[in-house]
Short mmCIF file of C-alpha atoms and ligand atoms in Angstrom, two decimals:
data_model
loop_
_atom_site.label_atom_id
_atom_site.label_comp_id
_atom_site.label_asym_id
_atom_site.label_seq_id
_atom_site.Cartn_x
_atom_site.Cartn_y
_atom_site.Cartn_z
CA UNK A 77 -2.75 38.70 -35.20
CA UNK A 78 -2.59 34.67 -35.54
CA UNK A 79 0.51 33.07 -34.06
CA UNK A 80 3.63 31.65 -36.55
CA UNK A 81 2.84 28.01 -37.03
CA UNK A 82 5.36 25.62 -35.73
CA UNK A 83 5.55 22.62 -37.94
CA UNK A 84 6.74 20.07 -36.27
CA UNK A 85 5.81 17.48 -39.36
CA UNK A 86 8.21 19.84 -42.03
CA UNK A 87 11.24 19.80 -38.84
CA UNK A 88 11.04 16.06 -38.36
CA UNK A 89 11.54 15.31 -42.02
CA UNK A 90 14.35 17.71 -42.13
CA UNK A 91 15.61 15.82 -39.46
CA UNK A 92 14.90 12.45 -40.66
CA UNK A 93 16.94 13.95 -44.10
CA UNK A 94 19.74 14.77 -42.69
CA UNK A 95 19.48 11.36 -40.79
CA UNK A 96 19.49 9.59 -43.96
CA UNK A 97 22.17 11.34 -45.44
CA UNK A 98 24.53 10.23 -42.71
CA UNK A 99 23.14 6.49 -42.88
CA UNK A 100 24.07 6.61 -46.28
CA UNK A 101 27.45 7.95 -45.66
CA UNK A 102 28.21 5.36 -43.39
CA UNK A 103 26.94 2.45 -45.67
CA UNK A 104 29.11 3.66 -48.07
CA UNK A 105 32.60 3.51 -45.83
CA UNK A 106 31.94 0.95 -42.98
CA UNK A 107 29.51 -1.05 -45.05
CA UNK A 108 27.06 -1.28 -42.00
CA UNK A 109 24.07 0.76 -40.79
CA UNK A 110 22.55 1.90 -37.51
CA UNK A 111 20.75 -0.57 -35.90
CA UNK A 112 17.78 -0.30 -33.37
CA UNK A 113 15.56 -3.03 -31.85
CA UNK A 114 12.40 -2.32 -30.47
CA UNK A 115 11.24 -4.63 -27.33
CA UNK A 116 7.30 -5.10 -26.98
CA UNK A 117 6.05 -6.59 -24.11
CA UNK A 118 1.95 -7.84 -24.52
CA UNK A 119 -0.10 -6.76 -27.12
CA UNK A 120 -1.36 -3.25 -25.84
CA UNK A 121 -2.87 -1.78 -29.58
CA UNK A 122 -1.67 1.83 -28.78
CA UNK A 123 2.00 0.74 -28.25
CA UNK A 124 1.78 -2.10 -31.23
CA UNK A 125 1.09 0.94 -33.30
CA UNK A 126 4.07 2.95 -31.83
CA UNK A 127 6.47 0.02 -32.44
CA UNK A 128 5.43 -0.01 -36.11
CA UNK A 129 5.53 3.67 -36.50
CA UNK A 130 9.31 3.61 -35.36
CA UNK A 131 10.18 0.49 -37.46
CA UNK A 132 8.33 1.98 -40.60
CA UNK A 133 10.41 5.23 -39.51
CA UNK A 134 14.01 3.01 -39.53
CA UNK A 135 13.60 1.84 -42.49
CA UNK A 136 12.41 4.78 -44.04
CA UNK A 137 16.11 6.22 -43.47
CA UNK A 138 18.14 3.37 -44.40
CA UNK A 139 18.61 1.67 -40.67
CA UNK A 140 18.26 -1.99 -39.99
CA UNK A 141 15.47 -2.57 -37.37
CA UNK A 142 15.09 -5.65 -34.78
CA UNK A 143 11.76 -5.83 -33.80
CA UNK A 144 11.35 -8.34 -30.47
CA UNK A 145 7.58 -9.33 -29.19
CA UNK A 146 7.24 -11.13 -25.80
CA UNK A 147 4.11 -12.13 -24.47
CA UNK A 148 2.42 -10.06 -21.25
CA UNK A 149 3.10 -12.95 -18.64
CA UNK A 150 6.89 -12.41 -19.53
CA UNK A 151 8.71 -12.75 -16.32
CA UNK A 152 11.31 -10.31 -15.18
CA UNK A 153 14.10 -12.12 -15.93
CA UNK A 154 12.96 -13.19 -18.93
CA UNK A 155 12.67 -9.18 -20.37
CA UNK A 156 16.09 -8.12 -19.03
CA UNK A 157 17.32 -11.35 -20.39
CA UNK A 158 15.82 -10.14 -23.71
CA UNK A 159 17.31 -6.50 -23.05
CA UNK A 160 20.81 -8.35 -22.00
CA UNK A 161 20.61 -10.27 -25.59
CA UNK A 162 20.31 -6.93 -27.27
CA UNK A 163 22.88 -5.09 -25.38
CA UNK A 164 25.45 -8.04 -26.50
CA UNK A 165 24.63 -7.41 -30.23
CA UNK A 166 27.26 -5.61 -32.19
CA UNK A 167 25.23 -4.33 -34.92
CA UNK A 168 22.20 -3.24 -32.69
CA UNK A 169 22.72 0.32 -31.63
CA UNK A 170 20.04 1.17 -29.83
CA UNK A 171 17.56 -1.22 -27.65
CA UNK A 172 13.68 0.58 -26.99
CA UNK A 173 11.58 -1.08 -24.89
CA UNK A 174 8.02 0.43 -25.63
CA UNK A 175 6.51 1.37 -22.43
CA UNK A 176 4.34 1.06 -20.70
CA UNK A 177 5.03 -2.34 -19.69
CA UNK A 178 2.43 -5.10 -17.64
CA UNK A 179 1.78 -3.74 -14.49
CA UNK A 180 3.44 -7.09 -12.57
CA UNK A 181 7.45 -5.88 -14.44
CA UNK A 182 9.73 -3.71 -12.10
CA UNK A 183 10.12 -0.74 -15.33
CA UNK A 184 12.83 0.89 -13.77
CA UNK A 185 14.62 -2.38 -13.29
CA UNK A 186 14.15 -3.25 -16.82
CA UNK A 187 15.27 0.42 -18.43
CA UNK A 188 18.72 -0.08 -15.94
CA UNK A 189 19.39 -3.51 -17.49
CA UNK A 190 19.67 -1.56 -21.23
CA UNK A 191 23.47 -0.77 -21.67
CA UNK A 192 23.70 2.99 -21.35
CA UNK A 193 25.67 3.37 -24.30
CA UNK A 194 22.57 1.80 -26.47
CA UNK A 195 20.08 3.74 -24.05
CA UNK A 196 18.33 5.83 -27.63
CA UNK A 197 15.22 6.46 -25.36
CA UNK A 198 17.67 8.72 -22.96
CA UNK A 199 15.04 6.84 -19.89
CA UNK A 200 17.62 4.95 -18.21
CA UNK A 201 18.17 6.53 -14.33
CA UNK A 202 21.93 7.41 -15.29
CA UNK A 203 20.98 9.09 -18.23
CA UNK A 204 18.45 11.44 -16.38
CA UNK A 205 20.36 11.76 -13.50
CA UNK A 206 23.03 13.12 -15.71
CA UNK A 207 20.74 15.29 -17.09
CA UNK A 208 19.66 17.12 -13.91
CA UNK A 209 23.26 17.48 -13.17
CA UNK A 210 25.34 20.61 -13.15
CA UNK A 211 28.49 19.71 -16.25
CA UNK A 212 27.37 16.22 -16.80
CA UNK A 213 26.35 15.44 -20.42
CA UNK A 214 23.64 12.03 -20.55
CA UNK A 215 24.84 10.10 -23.40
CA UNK A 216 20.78 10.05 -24.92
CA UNK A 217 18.28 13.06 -24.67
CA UNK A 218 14.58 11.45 -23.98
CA UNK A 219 13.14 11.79 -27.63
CA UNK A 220 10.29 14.36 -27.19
CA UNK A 221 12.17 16.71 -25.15
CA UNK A 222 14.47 16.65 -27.20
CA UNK A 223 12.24 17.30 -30.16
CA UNK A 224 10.62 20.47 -28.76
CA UNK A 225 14.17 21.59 -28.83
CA UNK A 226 15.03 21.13 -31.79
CA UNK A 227 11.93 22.78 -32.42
CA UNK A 228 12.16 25.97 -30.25
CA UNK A 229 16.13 26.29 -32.08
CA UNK A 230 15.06 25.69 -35.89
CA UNK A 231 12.16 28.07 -35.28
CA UNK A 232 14.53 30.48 -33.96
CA UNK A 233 13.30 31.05 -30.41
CA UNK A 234 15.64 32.92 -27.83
CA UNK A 235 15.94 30.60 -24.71
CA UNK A 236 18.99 32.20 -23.17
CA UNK A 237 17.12 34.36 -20.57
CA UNK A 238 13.30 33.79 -21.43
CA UNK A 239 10.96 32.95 -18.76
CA UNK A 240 10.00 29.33 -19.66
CA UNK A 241 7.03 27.95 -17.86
CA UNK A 242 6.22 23.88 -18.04
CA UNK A 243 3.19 22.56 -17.07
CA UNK A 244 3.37 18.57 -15.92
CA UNK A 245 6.32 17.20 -14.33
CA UNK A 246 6.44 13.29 -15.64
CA UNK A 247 9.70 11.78 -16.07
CA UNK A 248 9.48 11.38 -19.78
CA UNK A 249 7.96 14.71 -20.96
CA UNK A 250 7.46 17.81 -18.29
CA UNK A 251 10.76 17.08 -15.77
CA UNK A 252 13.37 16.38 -19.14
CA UNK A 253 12.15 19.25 -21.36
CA UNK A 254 12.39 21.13 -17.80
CA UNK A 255 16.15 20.42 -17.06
CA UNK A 256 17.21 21.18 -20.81
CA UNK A 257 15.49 24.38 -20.98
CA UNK A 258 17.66 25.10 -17.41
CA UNK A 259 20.85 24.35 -19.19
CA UNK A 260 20.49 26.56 -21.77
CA UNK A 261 19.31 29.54 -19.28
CA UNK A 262 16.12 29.81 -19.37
CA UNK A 263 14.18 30.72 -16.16
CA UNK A 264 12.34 27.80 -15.66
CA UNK A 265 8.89 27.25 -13.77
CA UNK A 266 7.65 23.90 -13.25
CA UNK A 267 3.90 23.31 -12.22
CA UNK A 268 1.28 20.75 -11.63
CA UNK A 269 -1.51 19.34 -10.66
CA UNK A 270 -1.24 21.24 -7.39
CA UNK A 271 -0.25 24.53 -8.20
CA UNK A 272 -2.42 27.53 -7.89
CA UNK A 273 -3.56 29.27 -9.29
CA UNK A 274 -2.08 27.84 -12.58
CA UNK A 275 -2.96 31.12 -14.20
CA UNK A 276 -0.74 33.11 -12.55
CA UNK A 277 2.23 31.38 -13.65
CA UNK A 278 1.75 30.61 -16.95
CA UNK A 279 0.57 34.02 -17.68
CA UNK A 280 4.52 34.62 -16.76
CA UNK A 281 5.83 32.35 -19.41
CA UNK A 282 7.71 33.80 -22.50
CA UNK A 283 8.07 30.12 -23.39
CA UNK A 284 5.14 28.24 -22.51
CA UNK A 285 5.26 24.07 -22.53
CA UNK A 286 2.08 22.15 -21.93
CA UNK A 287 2.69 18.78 -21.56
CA UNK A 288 -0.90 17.49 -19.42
CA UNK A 289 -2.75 15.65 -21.04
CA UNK A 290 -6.28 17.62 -20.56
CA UNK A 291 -7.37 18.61 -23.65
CA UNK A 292 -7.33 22.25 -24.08
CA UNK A 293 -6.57 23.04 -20.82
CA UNK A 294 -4.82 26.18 -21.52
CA UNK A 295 -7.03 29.35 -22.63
CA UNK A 296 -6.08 32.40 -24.00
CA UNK A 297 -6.45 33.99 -20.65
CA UNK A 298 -4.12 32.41 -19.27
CA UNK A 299 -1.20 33.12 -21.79
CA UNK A 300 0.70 36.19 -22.11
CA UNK A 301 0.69 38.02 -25.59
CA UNK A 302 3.45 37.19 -27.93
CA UNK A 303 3.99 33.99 -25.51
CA UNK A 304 6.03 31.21 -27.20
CA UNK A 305 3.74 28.15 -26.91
CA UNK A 306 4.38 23.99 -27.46
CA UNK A 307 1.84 21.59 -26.96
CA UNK A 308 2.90 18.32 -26.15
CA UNK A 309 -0.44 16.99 -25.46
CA UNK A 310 -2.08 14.41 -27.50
CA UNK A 311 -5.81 13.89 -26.22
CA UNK A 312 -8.48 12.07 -27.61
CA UNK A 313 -11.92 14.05 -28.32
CA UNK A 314 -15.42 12.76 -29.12
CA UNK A 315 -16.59 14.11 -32.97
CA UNK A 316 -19.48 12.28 -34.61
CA UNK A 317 -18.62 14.07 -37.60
CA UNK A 318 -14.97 12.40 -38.21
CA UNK A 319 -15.35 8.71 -39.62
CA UNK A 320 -13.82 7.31 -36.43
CA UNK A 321 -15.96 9.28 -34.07
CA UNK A 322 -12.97 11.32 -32.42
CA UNK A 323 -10.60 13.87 -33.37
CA UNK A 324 -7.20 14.51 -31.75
CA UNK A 325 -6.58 17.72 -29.67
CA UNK A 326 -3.63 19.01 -27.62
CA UNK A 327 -3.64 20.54 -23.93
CA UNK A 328 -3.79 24.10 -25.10
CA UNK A 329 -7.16 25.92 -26.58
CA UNK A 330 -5.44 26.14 -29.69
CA UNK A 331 -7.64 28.62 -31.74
CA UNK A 332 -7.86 31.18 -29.08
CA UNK A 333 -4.38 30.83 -27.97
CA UNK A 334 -3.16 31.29 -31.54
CA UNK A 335 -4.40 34.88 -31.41
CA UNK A 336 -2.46 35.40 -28.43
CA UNK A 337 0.72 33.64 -29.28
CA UNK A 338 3.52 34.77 -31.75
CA UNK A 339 4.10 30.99 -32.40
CA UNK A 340 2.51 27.67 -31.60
CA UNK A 341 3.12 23.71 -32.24
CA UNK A 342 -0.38 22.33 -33.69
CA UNK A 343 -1.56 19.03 -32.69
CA UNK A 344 -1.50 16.80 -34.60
CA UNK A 345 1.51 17.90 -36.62
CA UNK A 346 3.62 19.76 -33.64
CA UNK A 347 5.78 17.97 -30.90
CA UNK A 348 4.38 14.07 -32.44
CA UNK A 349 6.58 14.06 -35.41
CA UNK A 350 9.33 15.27 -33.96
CA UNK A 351 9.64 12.12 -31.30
CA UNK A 352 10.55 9.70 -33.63
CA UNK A 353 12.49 11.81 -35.62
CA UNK A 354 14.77 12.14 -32.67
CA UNK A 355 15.17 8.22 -32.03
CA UNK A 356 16.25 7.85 -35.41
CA UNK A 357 18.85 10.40 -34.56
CA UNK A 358 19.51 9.44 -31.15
CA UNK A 359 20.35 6.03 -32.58
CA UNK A 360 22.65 7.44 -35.31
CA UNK A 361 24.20 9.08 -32.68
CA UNK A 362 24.80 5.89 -31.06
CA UNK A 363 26.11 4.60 -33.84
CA UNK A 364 28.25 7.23 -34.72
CA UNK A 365 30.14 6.82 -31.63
CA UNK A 366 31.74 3.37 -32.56
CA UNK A 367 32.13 4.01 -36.30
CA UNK A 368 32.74 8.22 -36.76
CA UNK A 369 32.61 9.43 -40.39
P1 NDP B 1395 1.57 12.31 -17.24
O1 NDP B 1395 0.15 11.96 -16.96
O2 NDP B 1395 2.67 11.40 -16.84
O3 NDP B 1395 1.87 13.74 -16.56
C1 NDP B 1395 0.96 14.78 -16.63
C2 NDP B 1395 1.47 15.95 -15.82
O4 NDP B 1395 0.47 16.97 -15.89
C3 NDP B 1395 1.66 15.63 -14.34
O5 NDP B 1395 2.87 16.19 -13.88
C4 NDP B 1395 0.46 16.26 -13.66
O6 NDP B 1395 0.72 16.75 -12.35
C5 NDP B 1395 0.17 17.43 -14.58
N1 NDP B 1395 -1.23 17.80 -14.48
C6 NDP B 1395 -2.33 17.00 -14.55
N2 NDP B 1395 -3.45 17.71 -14.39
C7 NDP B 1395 -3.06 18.99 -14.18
C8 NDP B 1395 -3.76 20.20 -13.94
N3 NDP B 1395 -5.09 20.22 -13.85
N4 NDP B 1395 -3.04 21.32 -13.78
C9 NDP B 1395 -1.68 21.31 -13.87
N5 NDP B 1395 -0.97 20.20 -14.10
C10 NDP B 1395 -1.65 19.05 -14.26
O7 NDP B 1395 1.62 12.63 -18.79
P2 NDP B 1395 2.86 12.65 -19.82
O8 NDP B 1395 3.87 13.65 -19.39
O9 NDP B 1395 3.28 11.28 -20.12
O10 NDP B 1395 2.11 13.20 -21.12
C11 NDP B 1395 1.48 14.46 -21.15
C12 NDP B 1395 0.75 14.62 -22.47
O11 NDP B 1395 1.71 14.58 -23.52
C13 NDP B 1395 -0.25 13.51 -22.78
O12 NDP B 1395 -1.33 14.06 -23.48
C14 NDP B 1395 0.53 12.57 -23.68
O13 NDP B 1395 -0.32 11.85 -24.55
C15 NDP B 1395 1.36 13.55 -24.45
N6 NDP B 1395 2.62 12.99 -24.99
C16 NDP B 1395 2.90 13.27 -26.28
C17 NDP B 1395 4.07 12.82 -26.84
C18 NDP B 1395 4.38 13.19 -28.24
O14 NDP B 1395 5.25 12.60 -28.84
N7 NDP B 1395 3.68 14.18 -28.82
C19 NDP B 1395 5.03 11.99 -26.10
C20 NDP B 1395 4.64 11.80 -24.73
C21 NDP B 1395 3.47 12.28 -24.20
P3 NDP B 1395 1.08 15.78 -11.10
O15 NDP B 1395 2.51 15.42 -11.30
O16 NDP B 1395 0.84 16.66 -9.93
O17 NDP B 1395 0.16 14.61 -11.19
#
């Protein structure tokens, strides 16, 4: 029997809704909205294309959006003076700056100068480290982990108990997603590049999260039936037959795992949406917090 489809693009405009509704609300009684600026260092395509996504997504919902370009020979001091700028302005709520950066800027020194209290992306050290804490709260969840929550809860999926297993371990997808999945009890495996056999433990998984970047790593043999599976990857394939020459594919083997599976995030249309959908809420949240409806 074919897995329940997860879709992630119907749960991010719910989100983004219920976003919007709140905007609106507090137009109406502070006469101000949310604000988030976006900082873009060098002219990388891929992250010029992210920036616009999220600024196209701010406005879509009402918020104001700053969007700040420096050039790729930016010094150091000359980004965190940026981020400084931006932490200073009242009506900017939440400061992003779109990674990755030039390889010559210290990126952990430039996601500690953004004040934690405008910190939307949930990367800055404090926020994490709060995270992997025992009754600490980070004031920001990192956006896609937080997504495939929101995803695994609107979908309905028990976490309290289940045997989650998370392939990849980075700081912004695999170790986050991870730690939350801990706090609500879930049994939680982590693996990587170096465990072995992978099989074996995600064959375990009631709650299975690839987040790799291999395309279609994960094969039906090595899921359980009735396995819970999200697929954060995002992997470009050749395909003369598309117009552009590729087509987009996550880590998991998703027609064979589907018949496995009692439910499974599609890529595209899964975890993606569901990113930005979360900044626009992490930044209402952010907002929220000086002016409470
Ligand atoms: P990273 O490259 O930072 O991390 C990949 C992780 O996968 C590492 O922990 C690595 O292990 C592990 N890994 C690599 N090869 C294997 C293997 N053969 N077996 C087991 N584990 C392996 O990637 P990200 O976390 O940044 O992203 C992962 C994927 O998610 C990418 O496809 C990315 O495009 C996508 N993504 C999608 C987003 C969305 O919004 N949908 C947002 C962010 C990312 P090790 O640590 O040992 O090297």
């Amino acid at each position: 029997m074919s897995a329940k489809l997860i879709d992630g693009k119907a749960v991010a405009a719910d989100v983004r809704r219920e976003v919007a509704e709140q905007v609106g609300a507090m137009q109406q009684k502070y006469g101000r909205v949310p604000g988030l600026a976006t900082v873009l260092v060098g002219e990388d395509p891929a992250s010029q294309t992210y920036v616009r996504m999220k600024v196209r997504a701010c406005e879509e919902v009402g918020m104001r959006s700053i969007r700040k370009v420096l050039p790729a020979d930016s010094t150091q001091s000359e980004v965190e003076a940026l981020v400084r700028d931006l932490n200073d302005d009242p009506e900017i709520h939440g400061v992003l700056v779109q990674l990755p950066l030039p390889g010559h800027l210290d990126e952990e020194a430039v996601l500690s100068s953004i004040d934690l209290t405008k910190d939307v992306d949930g990367f800055h050290p404090v926020n994490i480290g709060r995270l992997a804490m025992k009754g600490r709260e980070p004031l920001f969840i990192p956006c896609t982990p937080h997504g495939i929550l929101e995803l695994l809860d609107r979908t309905g999926v028990q976490l309290e108990g289940a045997r989650a297993v998370v392939v990849g371990r980075s700081n912004i997808v695999g170790l986050p997603v991870a730690l939350l999945l801990m706090h609500r009890n879930a049994t939680v495996t982590i693996c990587h590049s170096r465990s072995r056999p992978l099989s074996a433990f995600t064959r375990q998984a009631d709650i299975l999260v690839a987040a790799i970047g291999r395309p279609e790593m994960i094969t039906a043999d090595m899921v359980k039936p009735g396995v819970v599976v999200i697929d954060v990857g995002v992997n470009r394939v050749d395909d003369p037959t598309r117009a552009r020459g590729y087509r987009l594919v996550g880590d998991v083997a998703f027609e064979e795992v589907r018949e496995v599976a009692s439910a499974i995030t599609p890529v595209p249309g899964g975890v993606g949406p569901m990113t930005i959908a979360m900044l626009l809420k992490n930044t209402l949240i952010s907002a929220l917090r000086s002016s409470p409806l």
